[in-house]
Coordinates of C-alpha atoms in Angstrom, one line a residue:
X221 CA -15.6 -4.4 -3.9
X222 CA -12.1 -5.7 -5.2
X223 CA -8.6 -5.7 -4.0
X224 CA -6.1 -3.4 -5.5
X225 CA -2.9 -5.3 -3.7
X226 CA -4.4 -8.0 -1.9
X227 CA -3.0 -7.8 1.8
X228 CA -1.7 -11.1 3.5
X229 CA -4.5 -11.7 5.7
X230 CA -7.7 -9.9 5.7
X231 CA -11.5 -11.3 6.4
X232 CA -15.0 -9.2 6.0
X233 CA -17.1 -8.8 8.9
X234 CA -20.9 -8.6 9.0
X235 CA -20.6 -4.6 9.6
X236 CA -16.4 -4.0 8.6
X237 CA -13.3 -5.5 7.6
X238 CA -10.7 -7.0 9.2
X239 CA -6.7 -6.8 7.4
X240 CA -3.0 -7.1 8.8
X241 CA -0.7 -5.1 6.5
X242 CA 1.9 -5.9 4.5
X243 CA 5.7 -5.1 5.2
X244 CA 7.1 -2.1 3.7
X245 CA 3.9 -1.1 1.9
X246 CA 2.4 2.0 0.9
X247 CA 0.9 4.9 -1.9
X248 CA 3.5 7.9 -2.2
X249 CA 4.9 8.8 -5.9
X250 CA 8.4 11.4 -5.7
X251 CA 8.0 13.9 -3.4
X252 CA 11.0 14.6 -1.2
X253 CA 11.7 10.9 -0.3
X254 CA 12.2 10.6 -4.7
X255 CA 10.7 6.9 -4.8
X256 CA 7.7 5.4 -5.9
X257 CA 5.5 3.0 -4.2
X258 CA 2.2 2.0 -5.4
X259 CA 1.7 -1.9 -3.3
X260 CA 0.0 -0.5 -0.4
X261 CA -3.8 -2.5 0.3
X262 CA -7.4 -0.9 -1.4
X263 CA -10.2 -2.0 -1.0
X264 CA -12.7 -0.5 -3.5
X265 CA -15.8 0.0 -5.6
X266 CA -15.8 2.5 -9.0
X267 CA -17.9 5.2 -8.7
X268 CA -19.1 7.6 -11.1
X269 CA -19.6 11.2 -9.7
X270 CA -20.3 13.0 -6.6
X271 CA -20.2 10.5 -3.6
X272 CA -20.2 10.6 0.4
X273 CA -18.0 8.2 1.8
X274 CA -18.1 7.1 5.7
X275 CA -16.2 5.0 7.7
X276 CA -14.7 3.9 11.3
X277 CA -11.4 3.1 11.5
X278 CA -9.4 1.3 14.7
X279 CA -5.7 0.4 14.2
X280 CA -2.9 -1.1 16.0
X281 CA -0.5 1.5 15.2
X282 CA 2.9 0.5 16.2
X283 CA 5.7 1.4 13.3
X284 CA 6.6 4.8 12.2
X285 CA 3.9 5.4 9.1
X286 CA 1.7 2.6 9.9
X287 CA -1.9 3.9 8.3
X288 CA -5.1 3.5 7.7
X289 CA -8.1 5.4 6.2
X290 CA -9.8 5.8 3.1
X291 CA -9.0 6.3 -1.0
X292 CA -9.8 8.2 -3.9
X293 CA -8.0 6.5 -7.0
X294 CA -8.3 7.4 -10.7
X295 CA -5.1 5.9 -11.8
X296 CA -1.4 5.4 -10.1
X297 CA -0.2 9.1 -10.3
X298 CA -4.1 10.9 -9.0
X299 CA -5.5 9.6 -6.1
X300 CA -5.9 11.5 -2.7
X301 CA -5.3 9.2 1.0
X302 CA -6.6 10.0 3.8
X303 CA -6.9 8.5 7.7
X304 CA -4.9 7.9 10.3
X305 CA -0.8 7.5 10.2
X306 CA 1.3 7.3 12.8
X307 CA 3.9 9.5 13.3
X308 CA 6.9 10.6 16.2
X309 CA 5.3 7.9 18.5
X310 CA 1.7 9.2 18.0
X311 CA -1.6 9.3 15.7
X312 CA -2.0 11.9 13.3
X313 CA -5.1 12.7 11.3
X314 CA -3.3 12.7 7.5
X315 CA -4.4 13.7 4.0
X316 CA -2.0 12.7 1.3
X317 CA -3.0 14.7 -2.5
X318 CA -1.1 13.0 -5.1
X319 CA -1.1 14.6 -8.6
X320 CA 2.4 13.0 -10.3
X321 CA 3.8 14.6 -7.0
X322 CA 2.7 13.4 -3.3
X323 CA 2.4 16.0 -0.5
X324 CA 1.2 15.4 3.0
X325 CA -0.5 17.0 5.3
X326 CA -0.9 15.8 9.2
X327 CA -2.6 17.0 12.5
X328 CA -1.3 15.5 15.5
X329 CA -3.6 13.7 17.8
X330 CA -2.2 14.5 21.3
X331 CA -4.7 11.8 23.0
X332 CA -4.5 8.7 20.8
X333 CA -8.1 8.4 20.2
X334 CA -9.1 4.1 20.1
X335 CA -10.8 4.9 16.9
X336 CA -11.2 7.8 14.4
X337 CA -14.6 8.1 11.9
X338 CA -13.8 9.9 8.5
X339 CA -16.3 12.0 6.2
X340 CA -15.0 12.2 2.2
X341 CA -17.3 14.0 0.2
X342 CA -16.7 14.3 -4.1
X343 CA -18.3 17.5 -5.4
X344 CA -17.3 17.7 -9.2
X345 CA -13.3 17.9 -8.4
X346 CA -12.9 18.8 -5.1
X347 CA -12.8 16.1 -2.3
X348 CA -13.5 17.5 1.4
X349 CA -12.1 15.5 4.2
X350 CA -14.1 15.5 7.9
X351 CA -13.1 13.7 10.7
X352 CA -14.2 12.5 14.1
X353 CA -13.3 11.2 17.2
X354 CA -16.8 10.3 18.2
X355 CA -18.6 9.2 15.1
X356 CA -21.2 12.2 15.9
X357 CA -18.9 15.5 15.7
X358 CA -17.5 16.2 12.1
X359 CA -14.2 18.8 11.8
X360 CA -13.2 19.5 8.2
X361 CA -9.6 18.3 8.0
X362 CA -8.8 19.4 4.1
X363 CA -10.8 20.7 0.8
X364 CA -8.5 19.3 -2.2
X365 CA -8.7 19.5 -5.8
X366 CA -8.3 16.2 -7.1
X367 CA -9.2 15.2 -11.0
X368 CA -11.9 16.6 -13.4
X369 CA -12.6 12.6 -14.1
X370 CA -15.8 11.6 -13.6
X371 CA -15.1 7.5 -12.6
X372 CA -13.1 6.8 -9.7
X373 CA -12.0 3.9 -7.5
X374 CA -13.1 4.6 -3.7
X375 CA -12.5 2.5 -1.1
X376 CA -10.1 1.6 2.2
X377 CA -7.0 2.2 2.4
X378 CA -4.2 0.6 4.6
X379 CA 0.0 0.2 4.9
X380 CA 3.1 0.1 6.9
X381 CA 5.6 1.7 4.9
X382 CA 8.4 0.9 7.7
X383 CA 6.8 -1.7 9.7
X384 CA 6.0 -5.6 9.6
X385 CA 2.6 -4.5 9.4
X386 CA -0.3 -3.8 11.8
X387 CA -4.0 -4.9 12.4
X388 CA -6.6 -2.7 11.2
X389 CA -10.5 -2.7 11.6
X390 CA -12.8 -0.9 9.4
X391 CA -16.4 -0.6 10.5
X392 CA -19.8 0.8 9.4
X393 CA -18.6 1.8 6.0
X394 CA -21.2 3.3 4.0
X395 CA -21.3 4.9 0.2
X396 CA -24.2 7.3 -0.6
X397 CA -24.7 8.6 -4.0
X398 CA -25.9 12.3 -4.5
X399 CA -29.8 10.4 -5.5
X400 CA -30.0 8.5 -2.4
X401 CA -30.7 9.3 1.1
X402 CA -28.0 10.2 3.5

């Protein structure tokens, strides 16, 4: 895997990574707010075709926007985001489409949950987010069209648009390929 923005501190774990966000960065092209930001942290591998991603994610949220989760990149105007981002004091489950335009999508986590598991799935163009606040029980969160390219860049996502930054921990992150086991 390889950095796309390389965040100030960060260190790989024997099952996870371990990263502390940049100030003021994050993914978001136009979209109401008009400005373009492309220096928040991924972590990624390219992929070629359909793919199952899986991951468990525990932040330090503190900052309005502070976030976390996973990302599906072909280039700096398609790419989807996905995760957790906080939002009026509190976690939210987000999804984030970006195609030219960025729209956003959130579900409000009443009970901050300390850590949240994501399922992204790539069928053809369509990406379907799951989440979980248990690791075992799987909701479906959003079904997006993304890009008709077949080579991607899929990784971890993380950035504090407002803040100084915050600690994130990713765990257990695993990649299965539509010819492999699940």
């Amino acid at each position: 895997m390889q950095w796309y923005n390389e965040p100030p501190q960060w260190q790989t774990l024997t099952n996870g990574l371990r990263l502390t966000t940049g100030a003021q960065t994050d993914f978001w092209r136009k979209t109401h707010y008009g400005f373009i930001r492309d220096d928040g942290h991924f972590y990624y591998q390219t992929v070629t075709g359909d793919f199952t991603v899986e991951v468990k994610i525990t932040g330090q949220y503190r900052v309005l926007y502070d976030q976390a989760g996973v990302m599906v990149r072909e280039n700096e105007t398609t790419w989807l985001k996905c995760g957790i981002e906080f939002v009026e004091d509190i976690q939210h489950v987000s999804v984030v489409v970006t195609r030219d335009f960025s729209d956003w999508s959130v579900v409000p986590l009443l009970q901050p949950p300390p850590s949240l598991w994501l399922r992204v799935q790539r069928r053809a163009e369509a990406i379907e987010i799951q989440y979980s606040l248990n690791g075992e029980d799987y909701q479906m969160l959003r079904l997006a069209y993304l890009t008709r390219t077949k080579t991607v860049q899929v990784g971890l996502m993380a950035a504090s648009p407002q803040g100084e930054g915050c600690e994130i921990l990713f765990e257990d992150f695993k990649m299965v390929l539509p010819d492999q086991s699940y």
